[in-house]
Amino acid sequence: CVQDKLPKECKEVCRDVTPLFLQDYHPELSFRLAWQLGKIYKAQYDTEKQRDAETQGGKIQKEVNSNGQARLQMAFEAKAKEQLQKTIGAYDSAVDYLQMMRRSISQPFGREVEKFAMEWIDLLIQSIKNERDREKQKTFLKKLVSALELFKKSELQNYFQDYCIGAQPDKDSDQVLSLLPDDVAVFYPILLEDDSVELLLVSSNAVQLLTERMTEKLSVTELTKNANSFRQEMENIREQIVPNNITKRVQQIGLDATLKEIKTAHQKSLEGVKNIGGVLYEWLIKPVTKVLNSQAKVSTLVIVPDGILRTIPFAALYNKEKGIFFVQEQYALAVVPGLTLTTLGETSMPRSNVQGLLNGLSESIPSPLSLPGLKAGEELEAIAKVTLWGNKKPKKLENQSFTISELESELQNNSYSIVHLATHGQFKKDPLETFLVTYDFFKTRELLKMGKLQSLMRIPTSHDKPVELLTLSACESAMGDDRAALGMAGVAIDVGVKSALGTLWLVNDKATRQIMEGFYQNLGESKLSKAQALQKAQKNFLEKSPVVGEENEVATAYDKRHPYYWGAFLLIGKWQ
């Protein structure tokens, strides 16, 4: 059945070898057989499509007259459409068998499921584009949502090597859409293996493929190039303001020349951000806003990023027509690894007398990590003063008291809605290498790995009081590493909290403090969702706050309009 040449006997075996006993006791085998049958039909569909293309190209014009050619072309089109429908049917059957075994799959099989889901996505997109019947199109579009969610779940399970993630019964697309609020739209950029890019927009109104609204045909190669260049502009400023680098430059060229150099670098990089961010906005966001402009109720855009797009801050994409960043428009933003992996339909978190556990590490981290010190104490002090906590002042674990054992004890003995970690964290391509730093590193070189963080965050869940929000205010992932960024996007799901607030790169201390303080203050003072509270904090920093740095002369040269200072913050998971 795996050969390109498909004997009749092979097709008969694949078609008929799924009696009830196989379906009930060997769903994996049934899945494989249905998938293989789908591949057979797909090969036949490709053949019919090629014949249709040859007919349209006139390669067999000499053999038939014009009327005959038209009839032949219609026949090939009908045959190709029939084969595509058979292919989709076989893949649908494979999905049904897959649902029977989602709780007991192995790692190698998990990677096959990811491949299967991508094939299913590609087939459904072809079906949507080929189908003229609007009702059938709607059916395929809803299936496409299901296929994307299957891919996202498999991708996350394979990254964390945890096949219990999303192990609850899968919701179908109708169930998901019924739980989606009227004020929320969900955006799926889809990066396909043939180097093409598709955009899907989901709202309570409709599911729409935005191919016709794209300003130009887009390739994954070109998108990746621009996404990496966009992220590089953030890294350029980050390197520019490293204290040791500044000290060396002052020694080399003097203070005034260094200040001028920093200002010039910010100006140049900001122009680069606007240019590249403008291109990405035209490609990705403009087709979406064209649709959303007619849906006045939508105030939140939930993004399910794909591939390299996980590494960039959508809030920092630039609307050249209006001269503003996307964060300054009317849509609050949230990122989810998958819609069905996110808690939908529940009430939002309480907004008064919230219990918080604030943790931080200010000291420089010694070798072999050799990470700079953070002003975590100032950050925690500012956050502790906001009105969100009411009469319940948050508990603080700082420096020597911020250890894994102390954290575990607090979570065992108290119910915290919010856990804030102001400490270095790095997300890696391999989740086993991802870590956060506690004071244990100073004593035993022990790091807080994802597995342990997962067990810590699930302590409240075992008490039926899961953590509403986990904040990682000083974490980072490497530029261009979409697998590491997948870990960031999936952290809320993996550790069992409803939402996470994290950063794509390590941000300037003062900017972090201002945005974190604003975020928590917004949560306590208004009925804003978490996504809206973050958007307001970022906008206030960008538009209203003082300069980034006031504590020394060099810091006055920092330009807070640059997205390096405010764009890294992502709300992940439940956005309400």
Coordinates of C-alpha atoms in Angstrom, one line a residue:
C1 CA 0.0 0.0 0.0
V2 CA 2.9 2.4 0.3
Q3 CA 4.1 2.1 -3.3
D4 CA 3.4 4.8 -5.9
K5 CA 2.0 2.1 -8.2
L6 CA -1.2 1.0 -6.5
P7 CA -2.4 -2.5 -7.4
K8 CA -6.1 -3.2 -7.1
E9 CA -5.5 -5.8 -4.5
C10 CA -3.8 -3.2 -2.3
K11 CA -6.7 -0.9 -2.5
E12 CA -9.2 -3.6 -1.6
V13 CA -7.2 -4.6 1.5
C14 CA -7.0 -1.0 2.7
R15 CA -10.7 -0.5 2.0
D16 CA -12.0 -3.7 3.6
V17 CA -9.7 -4.7 6.4
T18 CA -11.4 -2.6 9.2
P19 CA -14.1 -5.0 10.6
L20 CA -15.5 -4.2 14.0
F21 CA -13.0 -6.2 16.0
L22 CA -10.2 -4.1 14.5
Q23 CA -12.0 -0.8 15.1
D24 CA -12.7 -1.8 18.7
Y25 CA -9.4 -3.4 19.7
H26 CA -6.9 -2.0 17.3
P27 CA -7.8 1.7 16.5
E28 CA -4.2 2.5 15.7
L29 CA -4.2 -0.1 12.9
S30 CA -7.6 1.1 11.7
F31 CA -6.2 4.7 11.7
R32 CA -3.2 3.6 9.6
L33 CA -5.3 1.7 7.1
A34 CA -7.7 4.6 6.7
W35 CA -4.8 7.0 6.3
Q36 CA -3.1 4.7 3.7
L37 CA -6.4 4.6 1.8
G38 CA -6.5 8.4 1.9
K39 CA -3.0 8.4 0.4
I40 CA -4.0 6.1 -2.4
Y41 CA -7.0 8.4 -3.2
K42 CA -4.7 11.4 -3.0
A43 CA -2.3 9.8 -5.6
Q44 CA -5.2 9.2 -7.9
Y45 CA -6.5 12.8 -7.3
D46 CA -3.0 14.2 -8.2
T47 CA -3.1 12.2 -11.5
E48 CA -6.6 13.5 -12.4
K49 CA -5.5 17.1 -11.5
Q50 CA -2.4 16.7 -13.7
R51 CA -4.6 15.5 -16.6
D52 CA -6.9 18.5 -16.1
A53 CA -3.8 20.8 -16.1
E54 CA -2.6 19.2 -19.3
T55 CA -6.0 19.7 -20.9
Q56 CA -6.1 23.4 -19.9
G57 CA -2.5 23.8 -21.2
G58 CA -3.5 22.5 -24.6
K59 CA -1.1 19.5 -24.6
I60 CA -3.7 17.3 -26.1
Q61 CA -5.5 19.8 -28.3
K62 CA -4.4 18.0 -31.4
E63 CA -6.3 14.9 -30.4
V64 CA -9.7 16.5 -29.9
N65 CA -11.7 19.4 -31.2
S66 CA -12.4 22.5 -29.1
N67 CA -15.8 21.2 -28.0
G68 CA -14.3 17.8 -27.2
Q69 CA -11.6 19.4 -25.2
A70 CA -14.1 21.3 -23.1
R71 CA -16.0 18.1 -22.4
L72 CA -12.8 16.3 -21.6
Q73 CA -11.7 19.1 -19.3
M74 CA -15.1 19.0 -17.5
A75 CA -14.8 15.2 -17.1
F76 CA -11.3 15.5 -15.7
E77 CA -12.4 18.2 -13.3
A78 CA -15.3 16.1 -12.1
K79 CA -13.1 13.0 -11.7
A80 CA -10.5 15.0 -9.7
K81 CA -13.2 16.5 -7.5
E82 CA -14.6 13.0 -6.9
Q83 CA -11.1 11.7 -5.9
L84 CA -10.6 14.6 -3.6
Q85 CA -13.9 13.9 -1.8
K86 CA -12.9 10.2 -1.4
T87 CA -9.5 11.4 0.0
I88 CA -11.2 13.7 2.5
G89 CA -13.6 10.9 3.5
A90 CA -10.7 8.5 4.2
Y91 CA -8.9 11.1 6.3
D92 CA -12.1 11.8 8.2
S93 CA -12.4 8.1 9.0
A94 CA -8.7 8.1 10.2
V95 CA -9.6 10.9 12.6
D96 CA -12.5 9.0 14.0
Y97 CA -10.2 6.0 14.8
L98 CA -7.6 8.4 16.2
Q99 CA -10.0 9.7 18.7
M100 CA -10.3 6.2 20.1
M101 CA -6.7 6.1 21.1
R102 CA -5.6 9.6 22.1
R103 CA -4.8 8.7 25.6
S104 CA -2.4 5.9 24.8
I105 CA -0.1 7.0 22.0
S106 CA 3.7 6.6 21.8
Q107 CA 6.2 9.3 20.9
P108 CA 7.0 7.9 17.4
F109 CA 3.3 7.6 16.7
G110 CA 2.7 11.1 18.0
R111 CA 5.0 12.5 15.4
E112 CA 3.1 10.5 12.7
V113 CA -0.1 12.1 13.9
E114 CA 1.5 15.6 13.5
K115 CA 2.4 14.6 9.9
F116 CA -1.1 13.2 9.2
A117 CA -2.7 16.4 10.6
M118 CA -0.6 18.6 8.2
E119 CA -1.7 16.5 5.2
W120 CA -5.3 16.8 6.3
I121 CA -5.0 20.6 6.6
D122 CA -3.5 20.8 3.1
L123 CA -6.3 18.6 1.6
L124 CA -9.0 20.7 3.3
I125 CA -7.6 23.9 2.0
Q126 CA -7.6 22.5 -1.5
S127 CA -11.2 21.4 -1.1
I128 CA -12.2 24.8 0.2
K129 CA -10.6 26.5 -2.9
N130 CA -12.1 24.0 -5.3
E131 CA -15.6 23.9 -3.9
R132 CA -18.2 26.4 -5.3
D133 CA -21.1 25.3 -3.1
R134 CA -21.2 27.6 -0.1
E135 CA -22.7 25.1 2.3
K136 CA -20.1 22.5 1.5
Q137 CA -17.4 25.2 1.8
K138 CA -18.6 25.9 5.3
T139 CA -18.4 22.2 6.2
F140 CA -14.8 22.1 4.9
L141 CA -13.9 25.3 6.8
K142 CA -15.2 23.8 10.1
K143 CA -13.2 20.6 9.4
L144 CA -10.2 22.8 8.8
V145 CA -10.5 24.2 12.3
S146 CA -10.6 20.7 13.7
A147 CA -7.5 19.7 11.6
L148 CA -5.6 22.7 12.8
E149 CA -6.4 22.0 16.4
L150 CA -5.3 18.4 15.9
F151 CA -2.0 19.6 14.5
K152 CA -1.5 22.1 17.3
K153 CA -2.2 19.6 20.0
S154 CA 0.1 17.0 18.4
E155 CA 2.8 19.5 18.0
L156 CA 2.6 20.6 21.6
Q157 CA 2.5 17.0 22.9
N158 CA 5.5 16.1 20.8
Y159 CA 7.5 19.1 22.0
F160 CA 6.9 18.4 25.7
Q161 CA 6.9 14.6 25.1
D162 CA 3.7 14.6 27.2
Y163 CA 0.8 12.8 25.6
C164 CA -1.5 13.7 28.5
I165 CA -1.6 17.3 27.3
G166 CA -5.1 17.9 26.0
A167 CA -6.1 14.3 26.8
Q168 CA -9.7 15.4 27.6
P169 CA -12.2 14.4 24.9
D170 CA -11.7 16.6 21.8
K171 CA -14.3 19.3 21.1
D172 CA -15.4 19.4 17.5
S173 CA -15.4 22.7 15.7
D174 CA -19.1 23.4 16.4
Q175 CA -18.6 23.0 20.1
V176 CA -15.6 25.4 20.0
L177 CA -17.4 28.0 18.0
S178 CA -20.4 27.8 20.3
L179 CA -18.1 28.7 23.3
L180 CA -16.4 31.6 21.5
P181 CA -17.6 35.0 22.8
D182 CA -19.0 37.5 20.3
D183 CA -16.2 40.0 21.2
V184 CA -13.4 37.6 20.2
A185 CA -11.9 36.5 16.9
V186 CA -9.3 33.8 16.4
F187 CA -6.5 34.1 13.8
Y188 CA -4.6 31.1 12.4
P189 CA -1.7 31.9 10.2
I190 CA -0.9 28.6 8.4
L191 CA 2.6 27.8 7.1
L192 CA 2.3 24.9 4.7
E193 CA 5.0 22.4 3.6
D194 CA 4.8 23.6 0.0
D195 CA 6.1 27.0 1.1
S196 CA 2.7 28.7 0.8
V197 CA 1.0 30.7 3.5
E198 CA -2.8 30.7 4.3
L199 CA -4.7 32.8 6.8
L200 CA -7.8 31.6 8.6
L201 CA -10.1 33.8 10.7
V202 CA -12.6 32.3 13.1
S203 CA -15.3 34.2 15.0
S204 CA -18.8 33.5 16.3
N205 CA -20.1 34.8 12.9
A206 CA -18.1 32.6 10.5
V207 CA -15.0 30.7 9.6
Q208 CA -13.2 32.4 6.7
L209 CA -10.1 31.6 4.6
L210 CA -8.6 34.9 3.8
T211 CA -6.6 34.0 0.7
E212 CA -8.5 36.5 -1.5
R213 CA -7.9 39.3 0.9
M214 CA -4.1 38.8 1.1
T215 CA -2.3 41.7 -0.6
E216 CA 0.1 39.4 -2.4
K217 CA 0.9 35.7 -2.6
L218 CA 3.1 34.9 0.4
S219 CA 5.8 32.3 0.8
V220 CA 7.1 30.7 4.1
T221 CA 10.6 31.5 2.9
E222 CA 9.9 35.2 2.6
L223 CA 7.9 35.3 5.8
T224 CA 10.7 33.6 7.7
K225 CA 13.3 36.0 6.4
N226 CA 11.3 39.1 7.4
A227 CA 10.3 37.6 10.8
N228 CA 13.9 37.0 11.6
S229 CA 14.9 40.5 10.5
F230 CA 12.1 41.9 12.7
R231 CA 13.3 40.0 15.7
Q232 CA 16.9 41.0 15.0
E233 CA 16.0 44.7 15.5
M234 CA 15.0 43.8 19.1
E235 CA 18.3 42.0 19.6
N236 CA 20.3 44.9 18.3
I237 CA 18.9 47.3 20.9
R238 CA 19.3 44.7 23.6
E239 CA 23.0 44.4 22.8
Q240 CA 23.4 48.2 22.6
I241 CA 22.3 48.8 26.2
V242 CA 24.0 46.0 28.0
P243 CA 25.8 47.8 30.9
N244 CA 29.2 46.2 30.2
N245 CA 29.0 47.2 26.6
I246 CA 28.1 50.8 27.5
T247 CA 31.0 51.0 30.0
K248 CA 33.4 49.9 27.4
R249 CA 32.1 52.4 24.8
V250 CA 32.3 55.3 27.3
Q251 CA 36.0 54.3 28.1
Q252 CA 36.7 54.1 24.3
I253 CA 34.9 57.2 23.0
G254 CA 33.6 59.2 25.9
L255 CA 30.2 59.8 27.4
D256 CA 28.8 62.3 24.9
A257 CA 29.8 60.2 21.9
T258 CA 28.3 57.1 23.5
L259 CA 25.0 58.9 24.2
K260 CA 24.9 60.1 20.5
E261 CA 25.7 56.5 19.4
I262 CA 22.9 55.0 21.5
K263 CA 20.4 57.6 20.2
T264 CA 21.4 57.0 16.6
A265 CA 21.2 53.3 17.0
H266 CA 17.7 53.6 18.5
Q267 CA 16.5 55.8 15.7
K268 CA 17.9 53.6 13.0
S269 CA 16.5 50.4 14.6
L270 CA 13.1 52.0 15.1
E271 CA 13.0 52.8 11.4
G272 CA 13.9 49.2 10.6
V273 CA 11.2 48.0 13.0
K274 CA 8.6 50.2 11.3
N275 CA 9.7 49.1 7.8
I276 CA 9.8 45.4 8.4
G277 CA 6.9 45.5 10.8
G278 CA 4.9 47.4 8.2
V279 CA 5.5 44.6 5.6
L280 CA 4.5 41.9 8.1
Y281 CA 1.4 44.0 9.0
E282 CA 0.4 44.2 5.3
W283 CA 0.9 40.4 4.9
L284 CA -0.7 39.1 8.1
I285 CA -2.8 41.7 9.8
K286 CA -4.4 43.8 7.1
P287 CA -6.4 40.9 5.6
V288 CA -7.7 40.2 9.2
T289 CA -8.7 43.8 10.0
K290 CA -10.5 44.2 6.7
V291 CA -12.9 41.5 7.9
L292 CA -13.0 42.6 11.6
N293 CA -13.9 46.2 10.7
S294 CA -17.3 45.0 9.8
Q295 CA -17.7 43.1 13.1
A296 CA -17.9 46.0 15.6
K297 CA -18.3 43.8 18.7
V298 CA -14.8 42.2 18.3
S299 CA -12.3 43.7 20.7
T300 CA -9.9 40.8 21.3
L301 CA -7.8 39.0 18.6
V302 CA -6.5 35.6 19.8
I303 CA -3.6 34.4 17.7
V304 CA -2.6 30.8 17.2
P305 CA 0.9 31.3 15.7
D306 CA 2.6 28.9 13.5
G307 CA 6.4 28.2 13.1
I308 CA 8.6 31.2 13.0
L309 CA 5.7 33.5 13.8
R310 CA 5.9 32.3 17.4
T311 CA 9.1 34.2 17.8
I312 CA 7.8 37.7 16.9
P313 CA 5.6 40.1 18.9
F314 CA 2.4 40.8 16.9
A315 CA 1.7 43.8 19.1
A316 CA 4.7 45.5 17.5
L317 CA 3.7 45.1 13.9
Y318 CA 3.3 48.5 12.3
N319 CA 0.3 50.1 10.5
K320 CA 2.0 52.5 8.1
E321 CA -1.3 54.0 7.0
K322 CA -2.2 55.2 10.5
G323 CA 1.4 55.5 11.7
I324 CA 0.8 53.4 14.8
F325 CA 1.8 50.0 16.2
F326 CA -0.8 47.2 16.3
V327 CA -1.0 47.4 20.1
Q328 CA -2.4 51.0 19.6
E329 CA -5.3 49.8 17.6
Q330 CA -8.7 48.6 19.1
Y331 CA -7.8 44.9 19.5
A332 CA -6.3 43.4 22.6
L333 CA -4.0 40.5 21.8
A334 CA -3.6 37.0 23.3
V335 CA -1.6 34.0 22.1
V336 CA -2.8 30.4 22.5
P337 CA -1.1 27.2 21.3
G338 CA -4.5 25.9 20.3
L339 CA -8.1 27.0 20.9
T340 CA -9.3 23.6 22.1
L341 CA -6.3 23.6 24.6
T342 CA -7.6 26.8 26.1
T343 CA -10.2 27.1 28.8
L344 CA -13.3 28.5 27.2
G345 CA -16.7 29.4 28.6
E346 CA -15.6 30.0 32.2
T347 CA -16.0 33.2 34.2
S348 CA -13.0 35.6 34.5
M349 CA -10.7 35.7 37.5
P350 CA -11.7 37.7 40.6
R351 CA -10.6 41.3 40.7
S352 CA -10.4 42.2 44.4
N353 CA -8.7 40.7 47.4
V354 CA -6.7 38.5 45.1
Q355 CA -4.1 36.3 46.7
G356 CA -0.7 36.6 45.1
L357 CA 2.7 35.0 45.5
L358 CA 5.5 37.3 44.3
N359 CA 8.9 35.7 43.8
G360 CA 12.1 37.3 42.6
L361 CA 15.9 37.0 42.3
S362 CA 17.9 40.2 42.1
E363 CA 21.5 38.9 42.3
S364 CA 23.7 38.3 39.3
I365 CA 23.8 34.6 38.4
P366 CA 27.2 33.0 38.7
S367 CA 29.0 30.8 36.1
P368 CA 28.2 28.7 34.2
L369 CA 25.0 30.7 33.5
S370 CA 26.7 34.1 34.1
L371 CA 23.4 36.1 33.9
P372 CA 23.1 39.8 34.9
G373 CA 21.3 40.8 38.1
L374 CA 17.7 42.0 37.9
K375 CA 16.0 44.7 39.8
A376 CA 13.5 42.2 41.0
G377 CA 13.1 43.8 44.4
E378 CA 11.9 47.0 42.9
E379 CA 9.5 45.2 40.5
L380 CA 7.9 43.2 43.4
E381 CA 7.6 46.2 45.6
A382 CA 5.8 48.2 42.8
I383 CA 3.5 45.3 42.1
A384 CA 2.7 44.7 45.8
K385 CA 1.2 48.3 46.0
V386 CA -1.5 47.9 43.4
T387 CA -5.2 47.8 44.4
L388 CA -5.7 44.3 43.0
W389 CA -4.7 42.7 46.2
G390 CA -7.1 44.7 48.4
N391 CA -6.6 43.9 52.1
K392 CA -4.7 40.7 51.3
K393 CA -1.1 41.8 50.8
P394 CA 0.8 39.4 48.6
K395 CA 3.4 37.1 50.0
K396 CA 6.9 37.7 48.8
L397 CA 9.8 35.2 48.4
E398 CA 12.9 37.2 47.5
N399 CA 16.5 36.2 47.0
Q400 CA 17.5 33.7 49.7
S401 CA 13.9 32.9 50.5
F402 CA 13.1 32.2 46.9
T403 CA 13.8 28.5 46.7
I404 CA 12.0 25.5 45.2
S405 CA 11.2 24.1 48.7
E406 CA 9.8 27.4 49.9
L407 CA 7.7 27.8 46.7
E408 CA 6.4 24.3 47.2
S409 CA 5.5 24.9 50.8
E410 CA 3.6 28.1 50.0
L411 CA 1.6 26.4 47.3
Q412 CA 0.8 23.5 49.5
N413 CA -0.4 25.6 52.4
N414 CA -2.1 28.6 50.7
S415 CA -4.4 29.3 47.7
Y416 CA -2.8 31.7 45.3
S417 CA -4.6 33.0 42.2
I418 CA -1.5 34.7 40.8
V419 CA 2.1 33.5 41.0
H420 CA 4.7 36.0 39.8
L421 CA 8.3 34.9 39.0
A422 CA 10.8 37.8 38.5
T423 CA 13.8 35.7 37.7
H424 CA 15.8 34.6 34.7
G425 CA 14.3 31.9 32.6
Q426 CA 15.3 30.4 29.2
F427 CA 13.1 28.4 26.9
K428 CA 15.1 25.9 24.8
K429 CA 14.5 23.8 21.7
D430 CA 14.6 20.8 24.0
P431 CA 12.1 21.3 26.9
L432 CA 14.3 19.2 29.2
E433 CA 16.8 22.1 29.0
T434 CA 14.3 24.8 29.7
F435 CA 14.8 26.4 33.1
L436 CA 14.1 29.1 35.6
V437 CA 16.6 30.2 38.2
T438 CA 15.9 30.2 42.0
Y439 CA 18.3 30.8 44.9
D440 CA 19.0 27.0 44.8
F441 CA 21.4 27.6 42.0
F442 CA 23.7 29.6 44.3
K443 CA 23.8 26.7 46.8
T444 CA 23.6 23.5 44.7
R445 CA 23.5 24.6 41.1
E446 CA 20.0 23.2 40.9
L447 CA 17.7 24.8 38.3
L448 CA 13.9 24.9 38.3
K449 CA 13.1 22.7 35.3
M450 CA 9.7 22.5 33.5
G451 CA 8.9 19.1 35.0
K452 CA 9.2 20.5 38.5
L453 CA 7.4 23.7 37.7
Q454 CA 4.6 21.6 36.3
S455 CA 4.4 19.6 39.6
L456 CA 4.4 22.8 41.6
M457 CA 1.7 24.5 39.6
R458 CA -0.5 21.5 39.8
I459 CA -0.5 21.5 43.6
P460 CA -3.3 24.2 43.6
T461 CA -5.2 22.2 40.9
S462 CA -5.2 19.2 43.2
H463 CA -6.9 21.4 45.8
D464 CA -9.5 22.4 43.1
K465 CA -8.1 26.0 43.1
P466 CA -5.9 26.2 40.0
V467 CA -3.6 29.2 39.5
E468 CA -5.3 31.8 37.3
L469 CA -2.1 33.5 36.2
L470 CA 1.6 32.6 36.1
T471 CA 3.8 35.5 35.2
L472 CA 7.4 35.0 34.0
S473 CA 8.7 38.6 33.7
A474 CA 12.3 37.9 32.7
C475 CA 12.2 34.8 30.5
E476 CA 13.5 34.6 26.9
S477 CA 13.8 32.3 23.9
A478 CA 16.5 32.4 21.2
M479 CA 15.9 34.5 18.1
G480 CA 14.6 32.3 15.2
D481 CA 14.1 29.3 17.4
D482 CA 10.4 28.5 16.8
R483 CA 10.6 25.2 18.8
A484 CA 11.8 27.1 21.9
A485 CA 9.0 29.7 21.3
L486 CA 6.6 26.8 21.1
G487 CA 7.6 26.0 24.7
M488 CA 6.8 29.5 25.7
A489 CA 3.5 29.4 23.9
G490 CA 2.6 26.1 25.6
V491 CA 3.8 26.9 29.1
A492 CA 0.3 27.6 30.5
I493 CA -1.0 24.3 29.1
D494 CA 2.0 22.2 30.2
V495 CA 2.2 23.4 33.8
G496 CA -1.6 23.5 34.3
V497 CA -2.4 27.2 34.8
K498 CA -5.2 29.0 33.0
S499 CA -3.0 31.9 31.7
A500 CA 0.6 32.8 31.6
L501 CA 2.3 36.2 31.0
G502 CA 5.8 35.9 29.6
T503 CA 8.4 37.7 27.6
L504 CA 10.0 36.7 24.3
W505 CA 13.3 38.3 25.3
L506 CA 14.9 39.8 28.4
V507 CA 13.6 43.4 28.7
N508 CA 15.1 46.5 30.3
D509 CA 14.5 46.4 34.1
K510 CA 12.6 49.7 34.4
A511 CA 10.4 49.0 31.4
T512 CA 9.5 45.6 32.9
R513 CA 8.7 47.2 36.2
Q514 CA 6.5 49.9 34.7
I515 CA 4.6 47.5 32.4
M516 CA 4.1 44.9 35.1
E517 CA 2.9 47.4 37.6
G518 CA 0.5 48.9 35.0
F519 CA -0.8 45.4 34.1
Y520 CA -1.7 44.4 37.6
Q521 CA -3.1 47.9 38.4
N522 CA -5.4 47.6 35.3
L523 CA -6.6 44.2 36.5
G524 CA -7.5 45.6 39.9
E525 CA -9.1 48.9 38.8
S526 CA -11.3 47.9 36.0
K527 CA -13.4 45.2 34.3
L528 CA -10.8 44.8 31.6
S529 CA -9.8 41.2 30.6
K530 CA -6.2 40.1 31.1
A531 CA -5.5 40.8 27.4
Q532 CA -7.0 44.3 27.6
A533 CA -5.1 45.0 30.9
L534 CA -1.8 44.1 29.1
Q535 CA -2.7 46.2 26.1
K536 CA -3.5 49.2 28.2
A537 CA -0.2 48.8 30.1
Q538 CA 1.8 48.6 26.9
K539 CA -0.1 51.6 25.4
N540 CA 0.4 53.7 28.5
F541 CA 4.1 52.9 28.5
L542 CA 4.5 53.7 24.8
E543 CA 2.4 56.9 24.8
K544 CA 2.3 58.4 28.3
S545 CA 5.1 57.2 30.6
P546 CA 8.3 59.1 31.2
V547 CA 11.5 58.1 29.4
V548 CA 12.6 54.6 30.0
G549 CA 15.6 55.6 32.1
E550 CA 15.9 58.4 34.6
E551 CA 18.4 56.9 37.1
N552 CA 21.5 57.8 35.1
E553 CA 22.6 60.0 32.2
V554 CA 23.0 57.1 29.7
A555 CA 19.5 55.8 30.3
T556 CA 18.0 59.1 29.1
A557 CA 19.2 58.1 25.6
Y558 CA 16.9 55.1 25.5
D559 CA 13.8 55.6 23.2
K560 CA 10.8 54.0 24.8
R561 CA 8.9 53.9 21.5
H562 CA 11.1 51.1 20.4
P563 CA 9.3 47.7 20.7
Y564 CA 12.3 46.2 22.5
Y565 CA 11.0 47.9 25.6
W566 CA 7.3 47.0 25.5
G567 CA 6.8 44.4 22.7
A568 CA 8.1 41.3 24.3
F569 CA 5.2 40.7 26.7
L570 CA 2.7 38.0 25.7
L571 CA -0.5 36.9 27.3
I572 CA -0.8 33.2 26.8
G573 CA -3.9 31.0 27.3
K574 CA -7.1 32.2 28.8
W575 CA -7.5 35.9 27.9
Q576 CA -10.6 36.8 30.0

